[in-house]
Amino acid sequence: MRTLRSPRRRPPAVVPIRILLVAALVAFTLAPTGTQAAPAHQASERQFLELMNASRRAHGRRALVASPAVAKIARAWSRRMAADGRLRHNPNVSRQLTVDWRRWGENVGWASNRSDGPLRTVTRRLHRSFMESDGHRANILGRYNQVGVGVAVDDEGTMWATMVFVDGPIAGRSARSTPRRTAAGLSDIGRSPHRAEILSAWQRDLIAPCEARRFCPHRAVRRAEVATVIARMLELPPGTSGHFDDVDANAGAINALAAEGIVEGCGPRRFCPDAAVTRAQLASLLVRALPALRPTPGSRFADLPPGYVHSDAINALARAGVTRGCDARRFCPTARVTREQLAAFVVRALRV
């Protein structure tokens, strides 16, 4: 999560747009807020939703559903910022949400309207500013399914906007349309020692089944598949810059990780998406992806040769409890990673 510090007072008029973002990953339901007044800028709010969903469709993401309950929170906060003339995040979003949620995020911003032009033009400018900022774009393109948009305009014509993004059950949708993922949904993981982690990774939409009702726990994973899982784990929006010439499927995830310096190619302009991934390679990927996993010098496992390039990453996973090795003193660094092992590594790493 990244949050920018907001100014104490309204920024000078020479700066036409300011934006902030916040994201959270916690899961529970909290107390409701009181009723809100009817919105005064529904057209601008609808326009923001249309612009965000157009951006999501362009990046292969599903459209966000407008949540009236979440919009009440967003509107109240935009009115608060407009009244105070201060851009800042709502510190009480998690306590005000009345819907079930798994994660939420917030973008806030303002845009001046010195020429007293139509609000639809201001709305487009502010949306463009959100999309040009990595963090704000990540919220707009993130793994959310609902949004509440609130717009307020102050006496000087400045537009203040709040978007609260939510991932959770959608009100009014039947259980059939949003099925709960249970152990009965996967028929081939009953004997896996990593059954709990497989279910967790599947329920969190980190790893997709290999086919209907099957996980294929013993199948070796490929570089493209691992890149997709790590990009989902980090909730990175798809990357658009082409780093490699041999990537087609999963290109968005691979490009996003390459832009972050998490993955490297197998050669000039090549990623080798179908190549298998070893346990040592996965260890280094996870350490580069998660700052909480710090490279750790040492010789915890007897089968890591001196100066081995992946040793510090493997030791970091062992120290954090992500791995215990393939037996008491061995890590088996060159063994191929299976889908059940990938689920175990990822879910345990996320707990650190």
mmCIF file of C-alpha atoms in Angstrom:
data_model
loop_
_atom_site.group_PDB
_atom_site.id
_atom_site.type_symbol
_atom_site.label_atom_id
_atom_site.label_comp_id
_atom_site.label_asym_id
_atom_site.label_seq_id
_atom_site.Cartn_x
_atom_site.Cartn_y
_atom_site.Cartn_z
ATOM 1 C CA MET A 1 0.000 0.000 0.000
ATOM 2 C CA ARG A 2 1.274 3.489 -0.814
ATOM 3 C CA THR A 3 -0.226 6.685 0.524
ATOM 4 C CA LEU A 4 0.933 10.158 -0.454
ATOM 5 C CA ARG A 5 0.930 12.928 2.147
ATOM 6 C CA SER A 6 -1.721 15.552 1.492
ATOM 7 C CA PRO A 7 -1.216 19.332 1.916
ATOM 8 C CA ARG A 8 -2.678 21.108 4.902
ATOM 9 C CA ARG A 9 -4.479 23.664 2.739
ATOM 10 C CA ARG A 10 -5.836 23.874 -0.781
ATOM 11 C CA PRO A 11 -2.933 23.771 -3.270
ATOM 12 C CA PRO A 12 -2.342 26.940 -5.280
ATOM 13 C CA ALA A 13 -4.487 27.526 -8.352
ATOM 14 C CA VAL A 14 -1.538 26.992 -10.678
ATOM 15 C CA VAL A 15 -1.736 23.250 -9.916
ATOM 16 C CA PRO A 16 -5.017 22.028 -11.451
ATOM 17 C CA ILE A 17 -5.170 18.438 -10.184
ATOM 18 C CA ARG A 18 -4.211 16.570 -7.000
ATOM 19 C CA ILE A 19 -4.813 12.891 -6.299
ATOM 20 C CA LEU A 20 -4.200 10.450 -3.453
ATOM 21 C CA LEU A 21 -4.765 6.732 -3.075
ATOM 22 C CA VAL A 22 -5.039 4.091 -0.403
ATOM 23 C CA ALA A 23 -5.628 0.331 -0.460
ATOM 24 C CA ALA A 24 -6.444 -2.167 2.288
ATOM 25 C CA LEU A 25 -6.613 -5.967 2.574
ATOM 26 C CA VAL A 26 -8.689 -7.030 5.569
ATOM 27 C CA ALA A 27 -11.927 -9.024 5.696
ATOM 28 C CA PHE A 28 -14.916 -8.377 7.951
ATOM 29 C CA THR A 29 -18.184 -6.399 8.082
ATOM 30 C CA LEU A 30 -18.605 -3.228 10.086
ATOM 31 C CA ALA A 31 -21.331 -0.963 11.451
ATOM 32 C CA PRO A 32 -23.468 1.188 9.118
ATOM 33 C CA THR A 33 -23.385 4.943 8.857
ATOM 34 C CA GLY A 34 -26.398 7.224 8.889
ATOM 35 C CA THR A 35 -28.389 8.183 5.807
ATOM 36 C CA GLN A 36 -26.906 10.622 3.317
ATOM 37 C CA ALA A 37 -28.497 13.435 1.337
ATOM 38 C CA ALA A 38 -29.384 12.801 -2.307
ATOM 39 C CA PRO A 39 -26.357 13.242 -4.591
ATOM 40 C CA ALA A 40 -26.091 16.521 -6.485
ATOM 41 C CA HIS A 41 -23.684 15.388 -9.214
ATOM 42 C CA GLN A 42 -24.980 12.032 -10.368
ATOM 43 C CA ALA A 43 -24.017 12.729 -13.997
ATOM 44 C CA SER A 44 -20.349 13.202 -13.077
ATOM 45 C CA GLU A 45 -20.424 10.112 -10.868
ATOM 46 C CA ARG A 46 -21.880 8.041 -13.722
ATOM 47 C CA GLN A 47 -19.256 9.452 -16.068
ATOM 48 C CA PHE A 48 -16.440 8.433 -13.706
ATOM 49 C CA LEU A 49 -17.892 4.907 -13.571
ATOM 50 C CA GLU A 50 -18.118 4.734 -17.367
ATOM 51 C CA LEU A 51 -14.545 5.975 -17.790
ATOM 52 C CA MET A 52 -13.183 3.527 -15.222
ATOM 53 C CA ASN A 53 -15.022 0.606 -16.788
ATOM 54 C CA ALA A 54 -13.820 1.608 -20.267
ATOM 55 C CA SER A 55 -10.256 1.518 -18.926
ATOM 56 C CA ARG A 56 -10.873 -1.857 -17.287
ATOM 57 C CA ARG A 57 -12.307 -3.341 -20.490
ATOM 58 C CA ALA A 58 -9.285 -2.080 -22.433
ATOM 59 C CA HIS A 59 -7.057 -4.028 -20.013
ATOM 60 C CA GLY A 60 -9.171 -7.188 -20.016
ATOM 61 C CA ARG A 61 -10.803 -6.571 -16.620
ATOM 62 C CA ARG A 62 -14.446 -7.037 -15.709
ATOM 63 C CA ALA A 63 -16.596 -3.966 -15.246
ATOM 64 C CA LEU A 64 -17.143 -2.542 -11.763
ATOM 65 C CA VAL A 65 -20.680 -2.561 -10.383
ATOM 66 C CA ALA A 66 -21.944 0.667 -8.808
ATOM 67 C CA SER A 67 -22.661 0.168 -5.098
ATOM 68 C CA PRO A 68 -25.160 2.679 -3.647
ATOM 69 C CA ALA A 69 -24.091 1.836 -0.089
ATOM 70 C CA VAL A 70 -20.427 2.513 -0.846
ATOM 71 C CA ALA A 71 -21.307 5.630 -2.859
ATOM 72 C CA LYS A 72 -22.847 7.201 0.278
ATOM 73 C CA ILE A 73 -19.444 7.020 1.966
ATOM 74 C CA ALA A 74 -17.657 8.424 -1.095
ATOM 75 C CA ARG A 75 -20.116 11.326 -1.452
ATOM 76 C CA ALA A 76 -19.925 12.276 2.178
ATOM 77 C CA TRP A 77 -16.137 12.377 2.020
ATOM 78 C CA SER A 78 -16.055 14.454 -1.167
ATOM 79 C CA ARG A 79 -18.382 16.980 0.469
ATOM 80 C CA ARG A 80 -16.105 17.039 3.500
ATOM 81 C CA MET A 81 -13.011 17.740 1.386
ATOM 82 C CA ALA A 82 -14.846 20.430 -0.587
ATOM 83 C CA ALA A 83 -15.980 22.150 2.602
ATOM 84 C CA ASP A 84 -12.491 22.036 4.165
ATOM 85 C CA GLY A 85 -10.545 22.733 0.958
ATOM 86 C CA ARG A 86 -8.162 19.894 1.869
ATOM 87 C CA LEU A 87 -7.266 16.783 -0.097
ATOM 88 C CA ARG A 88 -6.839 13.782 2.183
ATOM 89 C CA HIS A 89 -7.978 10.212 2.673
ATOM 90 C CA ASN A 90 -10.976 9.205 4.722
ATOM 91 C CA PRO A 91 -9.479 7.542 7.842
ATOM 92 C CA ASN A 92 -12.775 5.808 8.666
ATOM 93 C CA VAL A 93 -13.582 3.939 5.444
ATOM 94 C CA SER A 94 -13.157 0.487 6.974
ATOM 95 C CA ARG A 95 -15.462 1.383 9.876
ATOM 96 C CA GLN A 96 -18.078 2.957 7.620
ATOM 97 C CA LEU A 97 -18.415 0.157 5.062
ATOM 98 C CA THR A 98 -21.717 -1.660 5.527
ATOM 99 C CA VAL A 99 -21.119 -4.319 2.859
ATOM 100 C CA ASP A 100 -19.213 -7.587 3.176
ATOM 101 C CA TRP A 101 -15.736 -7.116 1.778
ATOM 102 C CA ARG A 102 -12.418 -8.890 1.286
ATOM 103 C CA ARG A 103 -10.404 -5.810 0.283
ATOM 104 C CA TRP A 104 -11.004 -2.151 -0.398
ATOM 105 C CA GLY A 105 -9.120 0.754 -1.916
ATOM 106 C CA GLU A 106 -9.638 4.494 -2.216
ATOM 107 C CA ASN A 107 -8.682 7.183 -4.744
ATOM 108 C CA VAL A 108 -9.312 10.852 -3.951
ATOM 109 C CA GLY A 109 -8.558 13.908 -6.043
ATOM 110 C CA TRP A 110 -9.574 17.400 -7.063
ATOM 111 C CA ALA A 111 -9.480 19.305 -10.328
ATOM 112 C CA SER A 112 -9.920 23.028 -10.814
ATOM 113 C CA ASN A 113 -12.408 24.491 -13.284
ATOM 114 C CA ARG A 114 -11.036 28.008 -13.758
ATOM 115 C CA SER A 115 -12.669 28.429 -17.172
ATOM 116 C CA ASP A 116 -16.079 27.439 -15.765
ATOM 117 C CA GLY A 117 -16.343 24.774 -18.459
ATOM 118 C CA PRO A 118 -18.635 21.733 -18.445
ATOM 119 C CA LEU A 119 -18.079 19.277 -15.598
ATOM 120 C CA ARG A 120 -17.762 16.390 -18.041
ATOM 121 C CA THR A 121 -14.497 17.914 -19.254
ATOM 122 C CA VAL A 122 -13.183 18.208 -15.691
ATOM 123 C CA THR A 123 -14.209 14.615 -15.035
ATOM 124 C CA ARG A 124 -12.229 13.391 -18.038
ATOM 125 C CA ARG A 125 -9.145 15.355 -16.955
ATOM 126 C CA LEU A 126 -9.264 13.954 -13.443
ATOM 127 C CA HIS A 127 -9.762 10.386 -14.680
ATOM 128 C CA ARG A 128 -6.806 10.805 -17.022
ATOM 129 C CA SER A 129 -4.670 11.974 -14.088
ATOM 130 C CA PHE A 130 -5.666 8.905 -12.079
ATOM 131 C CA MET A 131 -4.722 6.620 -14.991
ATOM 132 C CA GLU A 132 -1.340 8.343 -15.418
ATOM 133 C CA SER A 133 -0.421 7.561 -11.794
ATOM 134 C CA ASP A 134 0.767 3.982 -11.191
ATOM 135 C CA GLY A 135 -0.856 3.599 -7.790
ATOM 136 C CA HIS A 136 -4.198 5.115 -8.745
ATOM 137 C CA ARG A 137 -4.310 3.127 -11.971
ATOM 138 C CA ALA A 138 -3.664 -0.020 -9.914
ATOM 139 C CA ASN A 139 -6.812 0.696 -7.901
ATOM 140 C CA ILE A 140 -8.901 1.388 -11.012
ATOM 141 C CA LEU A 141 -7.676 -1.790 -12.718
ATOM 142 C CA GLY A 142 -7.386 -3.807 -9.498
ATOM 143 C CA ARG A 143 -9.124 -6.949 -8.343
ATOM 144 C CA TYR A 144 -12.305 -5.234 -7.214
ATOM 145 C CA ASN A 145 -15.867 -5.859 -8.368
ATOM 146 C CA GLN A 146 -17.705 -2.806 -6.963
ATOM 147 C CA VAL A 147 -17.147 0.916 -6.582
ATOM 148 C CA GLY A 148 -18.820 3.865 -4.944
ATOM 149 C CA VAL A 149 -18.182 7.238 -6.570
ATOM 150 C CA GLY A 150 -18.822 10.569 -4.852
ATOM 151 C CA VAL A 151 -18.460 14.017 -6.430
ATOM 152 C CA ALA A 152 -18.772 17.442 -4.830
ATOM 153 C CA VAL A 153 -18.168 20.896 -6.312
ATOM 154 C CA ASP A 154 -17.177 23.813 -4.060
ATOM 155 C CA ASP A 155 -18.096 27.488 -4.387
ATOM 156 C CA GLU A 156 -15.099 28.125 -6.652
ATOM 157 C CA GLY A 157 -16.154 25.401 -9.084
ATOM 158 C CA THR A 158 -13.423 22.944 -8.059
ATOM 159 C CA MET A 159 -14.451 19.309 -8.392
ATOM 160 C CA TRP A 160 -13.617 16.964 -5.514
ATOM 161 C CA ALA A 161 -13.936 13.240 -6.204
ATOM 162 C CA THR A 162 -13.719 10.056 -4.121
ATOM 163 C CA MET A 163 -13.757 6.484 -5.423
ATOM 164 C CA VAL A 164 -14.024 3.641 -2.899
ATOM 165 C CA PHE A 165 -13.283 0.264 -4.507
ATOM 166 C CA VAL A 166 -14.559 -2.945 -2.913
ATOM 167 C CA ASP A 167 -14.144 -6.639 -3.583
ATOM 168 C CA GLY A 168 -16.902 -8.712 -2.017
ATOM 169 C CA PRO A 169 -20.383 -10.198 -2.514
ATOM 170 C CA ILE A 170 -22.601 -7.952 -4.632
ATOM 171 C CA ALA A 171 -25.929 -7.031 -3.023
ATOM 172 C CA GLY A 172 -28.876 -8.585 -4.834
ATOM 173 C CA ARG A 173 -26.838 -11.268 -6.577
ATOM 174 C CA SER A 174 -27.973 -14.792 -5.826
ATOM 175 C CA ALA A 175 -25.657 -17.402 -4.369
ATOM 176 C CA ARG A 176 -25.871 -19.112 -7.768
ATOM 177 C CA SER A 177 -24.349 -16.089 -9.519
ATOM 178 C CA THR A 178 -21.541 -15.734 -6.940
ATOM 179 C CA PRO A 179 -20.794 -19.319 -5.908
ATOM 180 C CA ARG A 180 -18.823 -20.027 -2.773
ATOM 181 C CA ARG A 181 -15.676 -21.978 -3.510
ATOM 182 C CA THR A 182 -15.478 -25.032 -1.275
ATOM 183 C CA ALA A 183 -13.396 -28.174 -1.095
ATOM 184 C CA ALA A 184 -16.095 -29.996 -3.057
ATOM 185 C CA GLY A 185 -15.251 -27.819 -6.063
ATOM 186 C CA LEU A 186 -11.899 -29.561 -6.667
ATOM 187 C CA SER A 187 -12.041 -33.319 -7.013
ATOM 188 C CA ASP A 188 -8.330 -34.202 -7.176
ATOM 189 C CA ILE A 189 -6.740 -32.611 -4.081
ATOM 190 C CA GLY A 190 -8.000 -34.944 -1.346
ATOM 191 C CA ARG A 191 -4.622 -36.606 -0.755
ATOM 192 C CA SER A 192 -2.404 -33.602 -1.299
ATOM 193 C CA PRO A 193 -0.322 -32.581 1.746
ATOM 194 C CA HIS A 194 -0.896 -28.986 0.580
ATOM 195 C CA ARG A 195 -4.688 -29.256 0.380
ATOM 196 C CA ALA A 196 -5.323 -26.296 2.702
ATOM 197 C CA GLU A 197 -2.975 -24.011 0.757
ATOM 198 C CA ILE A 198 -4.471 -25.123 -2.569
ATOM 199 C CA LEU A 199 -7.940 -24.214 -1.361
ATOM 200 C CA SER A 200 -6.732 -20.881 -0.046
ATOM 201 C CA ALA A 201 -4.981 -20.013 -3.328
ATOM 202 C CA TRP A 202 -8.015 -21.079 -5.345
ATOM 203 C CA GLN A 203 -10.527 -19.238 -3.164
ATOM 204 C CA ARG A 204 -8.437 -16.077 -3.400
ATOM 205 C CA ASP A 205 -8.282 -16.413 -7.194
ATOM 206 C CA LEU A 206 -4.484 -16.684 -7.184
ATOM 207 C CA ILE A 207 -4.296 -19.987 -9.069
ATOM 208 C CA ALA A 208 -6.949 -21.152 -11.512
ATOM 209 C CA PRO A 209 -8.001 -24.813 -11.852
ATOM 210 C CA CYS A 210 -6.342 -26.750 -14.671
ATOM 211 C CA GLU A 211 -9.799 -27.756 -15.939
ATOM 212 C CA ALA A 212 -13.344 -28.095 -14.610
ATOM 213 C CA ARG A 213 -13.244 -29.295 -10.976
ATOM 214 C CA ARG A 214 -9.576 -30.337 -11.213
ATOM 215 C CA PHE A 215 -6.449 -28.644 -9.892
ATOM 216 C CA CYS A 216 -3.801 -31.030 -11.287
ATOM 217 C CA PRO A 217 -1.679 -30.708 -8.107
ATOM 218 C CA HIS A 218 1.265 -32.742 -9.432
ATOM 219 C CA ARG A 219 1.629 -30.960 -12.759
ATOM 220 C CA ALA A 220 4.842 -28.925 -13.157
ATOM 221 C CA VAL A 221 4.315 -25.188 -13.513
ATOM 222 C CA ARG A 222 5.692 -23.029 -16.311
ATOM 223 C CA ARG A 223 7.273 -19.593 -16.182
ATOM 224 C CA ALA A 224 4.200 -17.862 -17.648
ATOM 225 C CA GLU A 225 1.910 -19.536 -15.092
ATOM 226 C CA VAL A 226 4.116 -18.495 -12.173
ATOM 227 C CA ALA A 227 4.258 -14.922 -13.485
ATOM 228 C CA THR A 228 0.458 -14.781 -13.574
ATOM 229 C CA VAL A 229 0.180 -16.068 -10.009
ATOM 230 C CA ILE A 230 2.718 -13.570 -8.627
ATOM 231 C CA ALA A 231 1.092 -10.665 -10.504
ATOM 232 C CA ARG A 232 -2.265 -11.630 -8.967
ATOM 233 C CA MET A 233 -0.638 -11.972 -5.569
ATOM 234 C CA LEU A 234 0.716 -8.410 -5.852
ATOM 235 C CA GLU A 235 -2.485 -7.159 -7.536
ATOM 236 C CA LEU A 236 -0.485 -5.548 -10.325
ATOM 237 C CA PRO A 237 -2.427 -4.129 -13.279
ATOM 238 C CA PRO A 238 -1.477 -5.695 -16.610
ATOM 239 C CA GLY A 239 1.695 -4.257 -18.106
ATOM 240 C CA THR A 240 1.400 -2.791 -21.599
ATOM 241 C CA SER A 241 5.051 -2.333 -22.548
ATOM 242 C CA GLY A 242 6.378 -5.302 -24.490
ATOM 243 C CA HIS A 243 9.548 -6.515 -22.780
ATOM 244 C CA PHE A 244 9.720 -9.858 -24.595
ATOM 245 C CA ASP A 245 9.095 -11.061 -28.152
ATOM 246 C CA ASP A 246 8.091 -14.648 -27.292
ATOM 247 C CA VAL A 247 5.135 -13.811 -25.011
ATOM 248 C CA ASP A 248 1.502 -13.895 -26.094
ATOM 249 C CA ALA A 249 -0.722 -15.417 -23.430
ATOM 250 C CA ASN A 250 -0.128 -13.983 -19.959
ATOM 251 C CA ALA A 251 1.707 -11.045 -21.537
ATOM 252 C CA GLY A 252 0.077 -8.487 -19.221
ATOM 253 C CA ALA A 253 1.267 -10.254 -16.070
ATOM 254 C CA ILE A 254 4.761 -10.912 -17.431
ATOM 255 C CA ASN A 255 5.206 -7.303 -18.573
ATOM 256 C CA ALA A 256 3.959 -6.003 -15.222
ATOM 257 C CA LEU A 257 6.514 -8.093 -13.319
ATOM 258 C CA ALA A 258 9.291 -7.134 -15.724
ATOM 259 C CA ALA A 259 8.497 -3.446 -15.214
ATOM 260 C CA GLU A 260 8.826 -3.982 -11.450
ATOM 261 C CA GLY A 261 12.164 -5.792 -11.833
ATOM 262 C CA ILE A 262 10.724 -9.030 -10.425
ATOM 263 C CA VAL A 263 11.247 -11.250 -13.473
ATOM 264 C CA GLU A 264 14.057 -11.381 -15.988
ATOM 265 C CA GLY A 265 14.237 -12.955 -19.403
ATOM 266 C CA CYS A 266 15.999 -16.154 -20.404
ATOM 267 C CA GLY A 267 17.852 -14.261 -23.137
ATOM 268 C CA PRO A 268 17.702 -11.025 -25.140
ATOM 269 C CA ARG A 269 13.999 -10.156 -25.620
ATOM 270 C CA ARG A 270 12.992 -13.706 -24.647
ATOM 271 C CA PHE A 271 11.063 -14.920 -21.609
ATOM 272 C CA CYS A 272 10.736 -18.667 -22.406
ATOM 273 C CA PRO A 273 7.149 -18.787 -21.064
ATOM 274 C CA ASP A 274 6.818 -22.571 -21.398
ATOM 275 C CA ALA A 275 10.011 -23.437 -19.515
ATOM 276 C CA ALA A 276 9.638 -25.212 -16.184
ATOM 277 C CA VAL A 277 10.395 -23.399 -12.921
ATOM 278 C CA THR A 278 12.723 -24.835 -10.292
ATOM 279 C CA ARG A 279 12.297 -24.509 -6.553
ATOM 280 C CA ALA A 280 15.345 -22.239 -6.351
ATOM 281 C CA GLN A 281 14.040 -19.939 -9.091
ATOM 282 C CA LEU A 282 10.676 -19.622 -7.353
ATOM 283 C CA ALA A 283 12.430 -18.715 -4.096
ATOM 284 C CA SER A 284 14.225 -15.819 -5.774
ATOM 285 C CA LEU A 285 11.012 -14.623 -7.456
ATOM 286 C CA LEU A 286 9.135 -14.529 -4.149
ATOM 287 C CA VAL A 287 11.927 -12.661 -2.376
ATOM 288 C CA ARG A 288 12.069 -10.060 -5.148
ATOM 289 C CA ALA A 289 8.275 -9.721 -5.068
ATOM 290 C CA LEU A 290 7.774 -9.450 -1.299
ATOM 291 C CA PRO A 291 9.989 -6.983 0.620
ATOM 292 C CA ALA A 292 9.127 -8.715 3.909
ATOM 293 C CA LEU A 293 11.215 -11.676 2.717
ATOM 294 C CA ARG A 294 14.751 -10.377 3.107
ATOM 295 C CA PRO A 295 17.715 -12.255 1.574
ATOM 296 C CA THR A 296 19.476 -14.152 4.348
ATOM 297 C CA PRO A 297 23.104 -15.377 4.131
ATOM 298 C CA GLY A 298 23.917 -18.757 5.610
ATOM 299 C CA SER A 299 24.063 -22.465 4.862
ATOM 300 C CA ARG A 300 20.770 -23.856 6.118
ATOM 301 C CA PHE A 301 20.586 -26.629 3.505
ATOM 302 C CA ALA A 302 23.396 -29.024 2.683
ATOM 303 C CA ASP A 303 22.592 -29.276 -1.040
ATOM 304 C CA LEU A 304 23.222 -25.585 -1.832
ATOM 305 C CA PRO A 305 26.748 -25.218 -3.258
ATOM 306 C CA PRO A 306 29.004 -22.369 -2.058
ATOM 307 C CA GLY A 307 28.205 -19.097 -3.797
ATOM 308 C CA TYR A 308 24.923 -20.442 -5.187
ATOM 309 C CA VAL A 309 23.005 -17.511 -6.669
ATOM 310 C CA HIS A 310 19.691 -18.478 -5.047
ATOM 311 C CA SER A 311 21.030 -19.366 -1.569
ATOM 312 C CA ASP A 312 20.109 -16.111 0.203
ATOM 313 C CA ALA A 313 16.554 -16.217 -1.166
ATOM 314 C CA ILE A 314 16.116 -19.868 -0.154
ATOM 315 C CA ASN A 315 17.417 -19.082 3.346
ATOM 316 C CA ALA A 316 14.961 -16.171 3.550
ATOM 317 C CA LEU A 317 12.027 -18.511 2.844
ATOM 318 C CA ALA A 318 13.278 -21.024 5.386
ATOM 319 C CA ARG A 319 13.745 -18.364 8.060
ATOM 320 C CA ALA A 320 10.205 -17.059 7.463
ATOM 321 C CA GLY A 321 8.680 -20.544 7.652
ATOM 322 C CA VAL A 322 7.663 -20.578 3.994
ATOM 323 C CA THR A 323 9.641 -23.773 3.345
ATOM 324 C CA ARG A 324 11.185 -26.580 5.360
ATOM 325 C CA GLY A 325 13.006 -28.051 2.375
ATOM 326 C CA CYS A 326 12.401 -31.334 0.624
ATOM 327 C CA ASP A 327 13.757 -33.146 3.721
ATOM 328 C CA ALA A 328 15.601 -32.342 6.943
ATOM 329 C CA ARG A 329 18.781 -30.882 5.392
ATOM 330 C CA ARG A 330 18.002 -30.592 1.688
ATOM 331 C CA PHE A 331 16.088 -28.073 -0.381
ATOM 332 C CA CYS A 332 16.278 -29.834 -3.778
ATOM 333 C CA PRO A 333 16.888 -26.522 -5.568
ATOM 334 C CA THR A 334 16.785 -27.892 -9.127
ATOM 335 C CA ALA A 335 13.572 -29.902 -8.688
ATOM 336 C CA ARG A 336 10.622 -28.633 -10.712
ATOM 337 C CA VAL A 337 7.863 -26.828 -8.866
ATOM 338 C CA THR A 338 4.439 -28.474 -9.026
ATOM 339 C CA ARG A 339 1.114 -26.671 -8.831
ATOM 340 C CA GLU A 340 0.480 -27.849 -5.266
ATOM 341 C CA GLN A 341 3.937 -26.657 -4.208
ATOM 342 C CA LEU A 342 3.353 -23.289 -5.893
ATOM 343 C CA ALA A 343 0.135 -22.869 -3.908
ATOM 344 C CA ALA A 344 1.945 -23.698 -0.668
ATOM 345 C CA PHE A 345 4.852 -21.324 -1.342
ATOM 346 C CA VAL A 346 2.586 -18.408 -2.318
ATOM 347 C CA VAL A 347 0.040 -18.740 0.496
ATOM 348 C CA ARG A 348 2.737 -19.126 3.167
ATOM 349 C CA ALA A 349 4.728 -16.206 1.742
ATOM 350 C CA LEU A 350 1.664 -13.961 1.937
ATOM 351 C CA ARG A 351 1.418 -14.681 5.675
ATOM 352 C CA VAL A 352 4.862 -13.220 6.366
#
